[in-house]
């Protein structure tokens, strides 16, 4: 995940461009969040990220930042530069006019107006172009992180090290644009679900009165990973039960960049004024926060003053699709969902019982499983009842696996 890169990859200019792109999430939509840097003689002389729709793209911002130093320099950008007139002129035009000599872009734009065309336009203008994994492998600094790090930390990578670093950067950028690719092709928000379960499969607990209480399952490494995922998401959603049990603010404390829109799936729970007064979700720290919360509900919510969107579907699946249609219209590429046991059952079991032709209600599941036995001991010590994870649909296919500290991450996609 991205936080690993931030701490370990210090010699790749496309990694730096990726870091820039995180600050564009939530600003550029429905356009993709893109980052770019201009490099001359191994020095970063310009940085940029895509602005609000109608504003400059990342390449133009970086070229402006570089000024005359852009002439004869190299441009590193996370996404293929645009080559058509829209709300702004083509980035390829700006690149050519700035006198850039080399362009490195990591990800091909799925937009048919752009894909593959920019390469030819730039090469016809005499600019060397590198794309995809090849661009990431070539994007390492020959003489160190010249513009920012201390002399002690600046070392040239050996060939095998730079290749490994470049491969990881490429994988991270591909992962970053996964939701954008899906949005372009399907006109729908990509749903990424994050779930954490204990060694014996519990994802929450109830006290002696049957009231949900917080249960910390994963360690700090997984928590940092989770906050990086929040930062790369347009919005983050929790259900009513999870919000009442955990009282999470859904903020991003361990990552730089975007603060996602906070979404409450209220369902059929009518929140009282007393509940609202004690929940961090509803706290307003400023004007930006006041516009950054949405509540989707199937019942009236007279006590809630935030933006409320009523759902009128007869089934959970219909209501869920209504919500995704609304988020898609708002140009949101990635929705991160942190469900409790009840919402997990709805997401996975409902989609598994709708028939072979039904579309799943999720696109990616990041399932964390703790190997720390102390989590289970806390359940026994407090006399609490564990809430089991309801399980995956049979069609879920495991694609990736990794371990951070005592926690194992398995990534699933619908089969």
CSV table of C-alpha atoms in Angstrom, one decimal:
chain,number,residue,atom,x,y,z
A,1,UNK,CA,0.0,0.0,0.0
A,2,UNK,CA,1.0,3.6,-0.4
A,3,UNK,CA,2.3,4.3,3.1
A,4,UNK,CA,5.0,1.7,2.5
A,5,UNK,CA,6.2,3.7,-0.5
A,6,UNK,CA,6.2,7.0,1.4
A,7,UNK,CA,8.6,5.5,3.9
A,8,UNK,CA,10.9,3.5,1.7
A,9,UNK,CA,10.9,4.7,-1.9
A,10,UNK,CA,12.9,7.8,-2.1
A,11,UNK,CA,14.6,7.6,-5.5
A,12,UNK,CA,11.8,7.5,-8.0
A,13,UNK,CA,10.3,10.6,-9.6
A,14,UNK,CA,7.0,9.0,-10.4
A,15,UNK,CA,6.7,8.1,-6.7
A,16,UNK,CA,6.9,11.8,-6.0
A,17,UNK,CA,4.3,12.5,-8.7
A,18,UNK,CA,2.0,10.0,-7.0
A,19,UNK,CA,2.4,11.8,-3.7
A,20,UNK,CA,1.3,15.0,-5.5
A,21,UNK,CA,-1.8,13.3,-6.9
A,22,UNK,CA,-3.1,12.5,-3.4
A,23,UNK,CA,-3.6,16.2,-2.8
A,24,UNK,CA,-5.8,16.4,-5.9
A,25,UNK,CA,-8.4,13.8,-4.7
A,26,UNK,CA,-11.6,15.4,-3.8
A,27,UNK,CA,-10.7,18.6,-5.7
A,28,UNK,CA,-10.3,17.4,-9.3
A,29,UNK,CA,-13.4,15.1,-9.5
A,30,UNK,CA,-14.9,14.0,-11.8
A,31,UNK,CA,-11.5,14.4,-13.5
A,32,UNK,CA,-8.8,12.0,-12.3
A,33,UNK,CA,-6.4,13.0,-9.5
A,34,UNK,CA,-3.1,13.4,-11.2
A,35,UNK,CA,0.4,14.5,-10.1
A,36,UNK,CA,3.4,15.6,-12.0
A,37,UNK,CA,7.0,16.8,-11.5
A,38,UNK,CA,9.5,18.4,-13.8
A,39,UNK,CA,13.1,17.3,-13.4
A,40,UNK,CA,16.3,18.8,-14.7
A,41,UNK,CA,19.7,17.4,-14.0
A,42,UNK,CA,18.2,15.1,-11.3
A,43,UNK,CA,16.7,18.2,-9.5
A,44,UNK,CA,13.0,18.6,-9.1
A,45,UNK,CA,12.3,22.1,-10.5
A,46,UNK,CA,8.5,21.9,-10.8
A,47,UNK,CA,5.6,20.2,-9.1
A,48,UNK,CA,1.9,20.1,-9.9
A,49,UNK,CA,-1.4,18.5,-9.3
A,50,UNK,CA,-4.8,18.6,-11.2
A,51,UNK,CA,-7.0,21.5,-10.0
A,52,UNK,CA,-10.8,21.8,-10.0
A,53,UNK,CA,-12.7,21.1,-13.2
A,54,UNK,CA,-11.9,23.9,-15.7
A,55,UNK,CA,-8.6,24.6,-13.9
A,56,UNK,CA,-5.1,23.5,-15.0
A,57,UNK,CA,-4.1,19.9,-15.1
A,58,UNK,CA,-1.1,18.5,-13.2
A,59,UNK,CA,1.2,18.8,-16.2
A,60,UNK,CA,0.4,22.5,-16.7
A,61,UNK,CA,0.8,23.3,-13.0
A,62,UNK,CA,4.2,21.6,-12.9
A,63,UNK,CA,5.3,23.4,-16.0
A,64,UNK,CA,4.3,26.7,-14.6
A,65,UNK,CA,6.1,25.9,-11.4
A,66,UNK,CA,9.3,25.1,-13.4
A,67,UNK,CA,9.1,28.2,-15.6
A,68,UNK,CA,12.0,28.5,-18.0
A,69,UNK,CA,13.7,25.5,-16.3
A,70,UNK,CA,11.2,23.3,-18.1
A,71,UNK,CA,13.1,23.7,-21.4
A,72,UNK,CA,15.1,20.6,-22.0
A,73,UNK,CA,13.8,19.0,-18.8
A,74,UNK,CA,11.9,15.7,-18.2
A,75,UNK,CA,8.3,15.5,-17.1
A,76,UNK,CA,7.1,12.7,-14.9
A,77,UNK,CA,3.3,12.3,-14.6
A,78,UNK,CA,1.1,9.6,-13.2
A,79,UNK,CA,-1.4,9.5,-16.0
A,80,UNK,CA,-1.1,9.8,-19.7
A,81,UNK,CA,-1.3,13.5,-20.7
A,82,UNK,CA,-4.6,14.6,-22.4
A,83,UNK,CA,-4.4,15.5,-26.1
A,84,UNK,CA,-7.9,16.9,-26.8
A,85,UNK,CA,-9.7,20.2,-26.1
A,86,UNK,CA,-12.2,20.0,-23.3
A,87,UNK,CA,-12.6,22.6,-20.5
A,88,UNK,CA,-8.9,23.2,-20.9
A,89,UNK,CA,-6.5,23.0,-23.9
A,90,UNK,CA,-4.5,19.7,-24.4
A,91,UNK,CA,-1.7,19.1,-22.0
A,92,UNK,CA,0.4,17.7,-24.9
A,93,UNK,CA,0.3,21.2,-26.4
A,94,UNK,CA,1.6,22.8,-23.2
A,95,UNK,CA,4.3,20.1,-22.9
A,96,UNK,CA,5.5,20.8,-26.4
A,97,UNK,CA,5.5,24.6,-26.1
A,98,UNK,CA,7.4,24.4,-22.8
A,99,UNK,CA,10.3,22.6,-24.5
A,100,UNK,CA,10.2,19.4,-22.5
A,101,UNK,CA,12.6,16.8,-23.9
A,102,UNK,CA,11.3,13.6,-22.2
A,103,UNK,CA,7.9,12.5,-20.9
A,104,UNK,CA,7.4,9.6,-18.5
A,105,UNK,CA,3.8,8.6,-17.7
A,106,UNK,CA,2.9,5.5,-15.6
A,107,UNK,CA,-0.7,4.8,-16.4
A,108,UNK,CA,-2.5,4.8,-19.8
A,109,UNK,CA,-5.8,6.8,-19.7
A,110,UNK,CA,-8.8,4.6,-20.3
A,111,UNK,CA,-10.6,7.5,-21.9
A,112,UNK,CA,-10.8,6.6,-25.6
A,113,UNK,CA,-10.2,10.2,-26.6
A,114,UNK,CA,-6.7,10.0,-25.0
A,115,UNK,CA,-5.5,6.4,-24.8
A,116,UNK,CA,-2.4,5.9,-26.9
A,117,UNK,CA,-2.9,9.1,-28.9
A,118,UNK,CA,-0.7,11.4,-26.7
A,119,UNK,CA,2.3,9.1,-27.2
A,120,UNK,CA,2.3,9.7,-30.9
A,121,UNK,CA,1.7,13.4,-30.7
A,122,UNK,CA,4.6,13.9,-28.3
A,123,UNK,CA,7.0,11.7,-30.3
A,124,UNK,CA,6.0,13.6,-33.5
A,125,UNK,CA,7.2,16.7,-31.8
A,126,UNK,CA,10.6,15.2,-31.1
A,127,UNK,CA,10.0,14.3,-27.4
A,128,UNK,CA,11.1,10.9,-26.1
A,129,UNK,CA,8.2,9.1,-24.4
A,130,UNK,CA,8.2,6.3,-21.9
A,131,UNK,CA,5.1,4.7,-20.5
A,132,UNK,CA,3.8,2.2,-18.1
A,133,UNK,CA,6.2,0.0,-16.2
A,134,UNK,CA,9.1,1.0,-18.4
A,135,UNK,CA,8.6,4.6,-17.4
A,136,UNK,CA,8.6,3.7,-13.7
A,137,UNK,CA,11.8,1.7,-14.0
A,138,UNK,CA,13.5,4.6,-15.7
A,139,UNK,CA,12.2,7.2,-13.2
A,140,UNK,CA,14.8,6.7,-10.5
A,141,UNK,CA,17.2,9.5,-9.7
A,142,UNK,CA,20.8,8.8,-10.8
A,143,UNK,CA,22.4,10.9,-8.1
A,144,UNK,CA,19.9,10.7,-5.2
A,145,UNK,CA,17.0,12.7,-3.9
A,146,UNK,CA,18.7,15.9,-4.7
A,147,UNK,CA,16.0,18.4,-3.8
A,148,UNK,CA,14.9,17.4,-0.3
A,149,UNK,CA,16.8,14.8,1.6
A,150,UNK,CA,19.9,14.9,3.7
A,151,UNK,CA,23.3,14.0,2.3
A,152,UNK,CA,23.4,10.9,4.5
A,153,UNK,CA,20.1,9.6,3.0
A,154,UNK,CA,20.9,10.3,-0.6
A,155,UNK,CA,22.4,7.2,-2.3
A,156,UNK,CA,22.3,6.0,-5.9
A,157,UNK,CA,20.4,2.8,-6.3
A,158,UNK,CA,22.0,-0.3,-7.7
A,159,UNK,CA,20.4,-1.5,-11.0
A,160,UNK,CA,18.5,-4.4,-9.3
A,161,UNK,CA,17.4,-2.0,-6.5
A,162,UNK,CA,16.1,0.6,-8.9
A,163,UNK,CA,14.2,-2.0,-10.9
A,164,UNK,CA,12.5,-3.3,-7.8
A,165,UNK,CA,11.6,0.2,-6.7
A,166,UNK,CA,10.3,1.0,-10.1
A,167,UNK,CA,8.1,-2.1,-10.2
A,168,UNK,CA,6.6,-1.3,-6.8
A,169,UNK,CA,5.9,2.3,-7.9
A,170,UNK,CA,4.2,1.0,-11.1
A,171,UNK,CA,2.0,-1.4,-9.1
A,172,UNK,CA,1.0,1.4,-6.7
A,173,UNK,CA,0.1,3.8,-9.5
A,174,UNK,CA,-2.0,1.0,-11.2
A,175,UNK,CA,-3.7,0.4,-7.9
A,176,UNK,CA,-4.3,4.2,-7.5
A,177,UNK,CA,-6.1,4.4,-10.8
A,178,UNK,CA,-8.1,1.2,-10.4
A,179,UNK,CA,-11.2,3.1,-9.3
A,180,UNK,CA,-10.8,5.7,-12.1
A,181,UNK,CA,-10.6,3.1,-14.7
A,182,UNK,CA,-13.7,1.4,-13.4
A,183,UNK,CA,-15.5,4.7,-13.2
A,184,UNK,CA,-14.7,5.6,-16.9
A,185,UNK,CA,-15.7,2.2,-18.2
A,186,UNK,CA,-18.9,1.7,-16.1
A,187,UNK,CA,-20.0,5.2,-15.1
A,188,UNK,CA,-20.2,4.0,-11.5
A,189,UNK,CA,-18.4,4.5,-8.3
A,190,UNK,CA,-15.9,1.7,-7.3
A,191,UNK,CA,-16.7,0.2,-3.9
A,192,UNK,CA,-13.8,-0.9,-1.8
A,193,UNK,CA,-14.6,-2.6,1.5
A,194,UNK,CA,-12.2,-2.8,4.4
A,195,UNK,CA,-12.9,-5.4,7.1
A,196,UNK,CA,-10.8,-6.5,10.1
A,197,UNK,CA,-11.5,-9.8,12.0
A,198,UNK,CA,-9.8,-11.4,15.0
A,199,UNK,CA,-8.0,-14.7,14.9
A,200,UNK,CA,-11.3,-16.6,15.5
A,201,UNK,CA,-13.2,-14.5,13.0
A,202,UNK,CA,-14.8,-11.8,15.2
A,203,UNK,CA,-15.3,-8.3,13.9
A,204,UNK,CA,-17.0,-6.7,16.9
A,205,UNK,CA,-18.4,-7.4,20.3
A,206,UNK,CA,-21.5,-6.9,22.5
A,207,UNK,CA,-21.5,-6.1,26.2
A,208,UNK,CA,-23.6,-7.9,28.8
A,209,UNK,CA,-26.6,-5.7,27.7
A,210,UNK,CA,-26.2,-6.6,24.1
A,211,UNK,CA,-24.9,-3.2,23.2
A,212,UNK,CA,-22.1,-3.0,20.6
A,213,UNK,CA,-18.8,-1.8,22.1
A,214,UNK,CA,-15.5,-1.0,20.4
A,215,UNK,CA,-13.0,-3.7,19.6
A,216,UNK,CA,-9.5,-2.9,18.4
A,217,UNK,CA,-8.4,-5.8,16.2
A,218,UNK,CA,-5.4,-4.8,14.1
A,219,UNK,CA,-2.1,-3.2,15.0
A,220,UNK,CA,-0.6,0.2,14.1
A,221,UNK,CA,0.7,-1.0,10.7
A,222,UNK,CA,-2.7,-2.0,9.5
A,223,UNK,CA,-4.1,1.2,10.9
A,224,UNK,CA,-1.7,3.3,8.9
A,225,UNK,CA,-2.6,1.3,5.8
A,226,UNK,CA,-6.2,2.0,6.5
A,227,UNK,CA,-5.7,5.7,6.7
A,228,UNK,CA,-3.8,5.7,3.4
A,229,UNK,CA,-6.8,4.0,1.9
A,230,UNK,CA,-9.0,6.7,3.3
A,231,UNK,CA,-6.8,9.3,1.9
A,232,UNK,CA,-7.0,7.8,-1.6
A,233,UNK,CA,-10.8,7.5,-1.5
A,234,UNK,CA,-13.4,10.2,-2.5
A,235,UNK,CA,-15.7,9.1,0.3
A,236,UNK,CA,-15.8,6.8,3.4
A,237,UNK,CA,-18.9,5.1,4.6
A,238,UNK,CA,-20.0,3.4,7.8
A,239,UNK,CA,-23.3,2.0,9.0
A,240,UNK,CA,-25.4,3.2,11.9
A,241,UNK,CA,-24.3,0.3,14.1
A,242,UNK,CA,-20.6,0.8,13.6
A,243,UNK,CA,-20.9,4.5,14.1
A,244,UNK,CA,-22.7,4.1,17.4
A,245,UNK,CA,-20.3,1.4,18.6
A,246,UNK,CA,-17.0,3.0,17.6
A,247,UNK,CA,-17.8,6.7,17.5
A,248,UNK,CA,-15.2,7.2,14.8
A,249,UNK,CA,-14.5,10.6,13.3
A,250,UNK,CA,-13.5,8.9,10.1
A,251,UNK,CA,-10.6,11.3,9.8
A,252,UNK,CA,-7.2,10.7,8.2
A,253,UNK,CA,-4.5,11.1,10.9
A,254,UNK,CA,-1.7,8.9,9.5
A,255,UNK,CA,-1.6,10.0,5.9
A,256,UNK,CA,-1.1,13.2,3.9
A,257,UNK,CA,-3.5,14.4,1.2
A,258,UNK,CA,-7.2,14.1,0.9
A,259,UNK,CA,-9.9,14.0,3.6
A,260,UNK,CA,-12.7,12.0,2.2
A,261,UNK,CA,-16.4,12.9,2.3
A,262,UNK,CA,-17.9,11.1,5.3
A,263,UNK,CA,-21.0,9.1,4.6
A,264,UNK,CA,-23.4,7.5,7.1
A,265,UNK,CA,-25.6,4.6,6.0
A,266,UNK,CA,-28.4,5.2,8.5
A,267,UNK,CA,-30.6,2.6,7.0
A,268,UNK,CA,-33.7,2.2,9.1
A,269,UNK,CA,-32.2,3.6,12.3
A,270,UNK,CA,-33.6,7.0,13.3
A,271,UNK,CA,-30.9,9.0,15.1
A,272,UNK,CA,-31.9,10.9,18.2
A,273,UNK,CA,-30.6,14.3,19.2
A,274,UNK,CA,-28.9,12.6,22.2
A,275,UNK,CA,-27.1,10.2,19.9
A,276,UNK,CA,-26.0,12.9,17.5
A,277,UNK,CA,-24.7,15.1,20.3
A,278,UNK,CA,-22.2,12.4,21.3
A,279,UNK,CA,-20.9,11.4,17.9
A,280,UNK,CA,-17.7,12.7,16.4
A,281,UNK,CA,-19.1,12.1,12.9
A,282,UNK,CA,-21.5,15.1,13.3
A,283,UNK,CA,-18.9,17.5,14.7
A,284,UNK,CA,-18.3,20.5,12.5
A,285,UNK,CA,-14.7,21.9,12.7
A,286,UNK,CA,-15.1,24.5,9.9
A,287,UNK,CA,-16.9,25.4,6.7
A,288,UNK,CA,-15.1,22.6,4.8
A,289,UNK,CA,-16.4,20.0,7.2
A,290,UNK,CA,-19.9,21.3,7.0
A,291,UNK,CA,-20.1,20.3,3.4
A,292,UNK,CA,-18.3,17.0,3.8
A,293,UNK,CA,-20.9,14.7,5.3
A,294,UNK,CA,-23.8,12.8,3.7
A,295,UNK,CA,-26.5,10.7,5.3
A,296,UNK,CA,-28.3,8.0,3.3
A,297,UNK,CA,-31.5,6.9,5.1
A,298,UNK,CA,-34.6,4.8,4.6
A,299,UNK,CA,-36.5,6.7,7.3
A,300,UNK,CA,-37.1,10.3,8.3
A,301,UNK,CA,-34.2,11.9,10.2
A,302,UNK,CA,-35.6,15.1,11.8
A,303,UNK,CA,-32.7,15.4,14.3
A,304,UNK,CA,-29.9,15.4,11.6
A,305,UNK,CA,-29.0,18.7,10.1
A,306,UNK,CA,-26.5,17.4,7.5
A,307,UNK,CA,-27.3,16.7,3.9
A,308,UNK,CA,-29.8,13.9,3.9
A,309,UNK,CA,-30.6,11.7,0.9
A,310,UNK,CA,-33.7,9.5,1.2
A,311,UNK,CA,-33.7,6.0,-0.2
A,312,UNK,CA,-37.0,4.4,-1.4
A,313,UNK,CA,-35.9,1.0,-2.7
A,314,UNK,CA,-37.8,-2.0,-1.6
A,315,UNK,CA,-34.7,-4.0,-0.9
A,316,UNK,CA,-31.2,-3.3,0.5
A,317,UNK,CA,-29.7,-3.9,-3.0
A,318,UNK,CA,-32.0,-1.4,-4.6
A,319,UNK,CA,-31.2,1.2,-1.9
A,320,UNK,CA,-27.5,0.5,-2.2
A,321,UNK,CA,-27.6,1.0,-6.0
A,322,UNK,CA,-29.5,4.3,-5.5
A,323,UNK,CA,-26.7,5.5,-3.3
A,324,UNK,CA,-24.1,4.5,-5.8
A,325,UNK,CA,-26.0,6.3,-8.6
A,326,UNK,CA,-26.0,9.5,-6.5
A,327,UNK,CA,-22.2,9.2,-5.7
A,328,UNK,CA,-21.5,8.5,-9.4
A,329,UNK,CA,-23.4,11.6,-10.4
A,330,UNK,CA,-21.2,13.6,-8.0
A,331,UNK,CA,-18.1,12.2,-9.8
A,332,UNK,CA,-16.8,10.1,-7.0
A,333,UNK,CA,-14.4,7.4,-8.2
A,334,UNK,CA,-13.7,5.4,-5.0
A,335,UNK,CA,-16.1,4.7,-2.1
A,336,UNK,CA,-14.4,3.1,0.9
A,337,UNK,CA,-16.7,1.1,3.2
A,338,UNK,CA,-15.9,0.2,6.7
A,339,UNK,CA,-18.9,-2.1,7.6
A,340,UNK,CA,-19.9,-3.8,10.8
A,341,UNK,CA,-21.2,-7.3,10.9
A,342,UNK,CA,-24.8,-6.3,9.9
A,343,UNK,CA,-23.7,-4.3,6.8
A,344,UNK,CA,-21.1,-6.9,5.8
A,345,UNK,CA,-23.9,-9.5,5.7
A,346,UNK,CA,-26.0,-7.3,3.5
A,347,UNK,CA,-23.2,-6.4,1.1
A,348,UNK,CA,-21.9,-10.0,0.7
A,349,UNK,CA,-24.8,-12.2,1.3
A,350,UNK,CA,-27.4,-10.2,-0.6
A,351,UNK,CA,-25.1,-10.0,-3.7
A,352,UNK,CA,-24.5,-13.8,-3.4
A,353,UNK,CA,-28.2,-14.6,-3.5
A,354,UNK,CA,-29.4,-12.4,-6.3
A,355,UNK,CA,-28.7,-14.9,-9.0
A,356,UNK,CA,-25.8,-15.6,-11.4
A,357,UNK,CA,-26.4,-12.5,-13.6
A,358,UNK,CA,-26.7,-10.0,-10.7
A,359,UNK,CA,-23.8,-7.5,-10.2
A,360,UNK,CA,-22.0,-7.7,-6.9
A,361,UNK,CA,-22.5,-4.8,-4.6
A,362,UNK,CA,-18.7,-4.4,-4.0
A,363,UNK,CA,-15.6,-4.3,-6.2
A,364,UNK,CA,-12.7,-5.0,-3.9
A,365,UNK,CA,-12.5,-6.4,-0.4
A,366,UNK,CA,-9.4,-5.8,1.9
A,367,UNK,CA,-9.8,-8.4,4.6
A,368,UNK,CA,-7.4,-8.0,7.6
A,369,UNK,CA,-7.1,-11.0,9.9
A,370,UNK,CA,-5.2,-10.6,13.2
A,371,UNK,CA,-3.0,-13.3,14.5
A,372,UNK,CA,-2.7,-11.5,17.9
A,373,UNK,CA,-4.3,-13.8,20.6
A,374,UNK,CA,-4.7,-10.9,23.0
A,375,UNK,CA,-7.7,-9.7,21.0
A,376,UNK,CA,-9.6,-12.9,21.9
A,377,UNK,CA,-8.4,-12.7,25.5
A,378,UNK,CA,-9.9,-9.3,25.9
A,379,UNK,CA,-13.3,-10.7,24.8
A,380,UNK,CA,-13.1,-13.4,27.4
A,381,UNK,CA,-11.7,-11.1,30.1
A,382,UNK,CA,-14.6,-8.6,29.7
A,383,UNK,CA,-17.2,-11.3,29.4
A,384,UNK,CA,-18.3,-9.9,26.0
A,385,UNK,CA,-19.9,-11.7,23.2
A,386,UNK,CA,-18.1,-11.7,19.9
A,387,UNK,CA,-19.8,-10.7,16.6
A,388,UNK,CA,-18.6,-13.0,13.9
A,389,UNK,CA,-17.8,-12.0,10.4
A,390,UNK,CA,-20.7,-13.3,8.2
A,391,UNK,CA,-18.4,-14.7,5.6
A,392,UNK,CA,-17.7,-14.1,1.9
A,393,UNK,CA,-19.8,-15.0,-1.1
A,394,UNK,CA,-18.7,-18.2,-2.8
A,395,UNK,CA,-17.7,-16.2,-5.8
A,396,UNK,CA,-15.0,-14.1,-4.0
A,397,UNK,CA,-11.5,-14.8,-5.4
A,398,UNK,CA,-8.3,-14.0,-3.4
A,399,UNK,CA,-5.8,-12.1,-5.5
A,400,UNK,CA,-3.2,-10.7,-3.2
A,401,UNK,CA,-1.8,-11.3,0.3
A,402,UNK,CA,0.6,-9.5,2.6
A,403,UNK,CA,1.5,-9.3,6.3
A,404,UNK,CA,2.1,-6.2,8.4
A,405,UNK,CA,3.1,-7.0,12.0
A,406,UNK,CA,0.6,-9.5,13.4
A,407,UNK,CA,-2.0,-8.8,10.8
A,408,UNK,CA,-2.5,-10.6,7.5
A,409,UNK,CA,-4.2,-8.8,4.6
A,410,UNK,CA,-6.0,-10.7,1.8
A,411,UNK,CA,-7.4,-8.9,-1.1
A,412,UNK,CA,-10.5,-10.3,-2.8
A,413,UNK,CA,-12.4,-9.5,-6.0
A,414,UNK,CA,-15.8,-10.8,-7.2
A,415,UNK,CA,-15.3,-13.9,-9.3
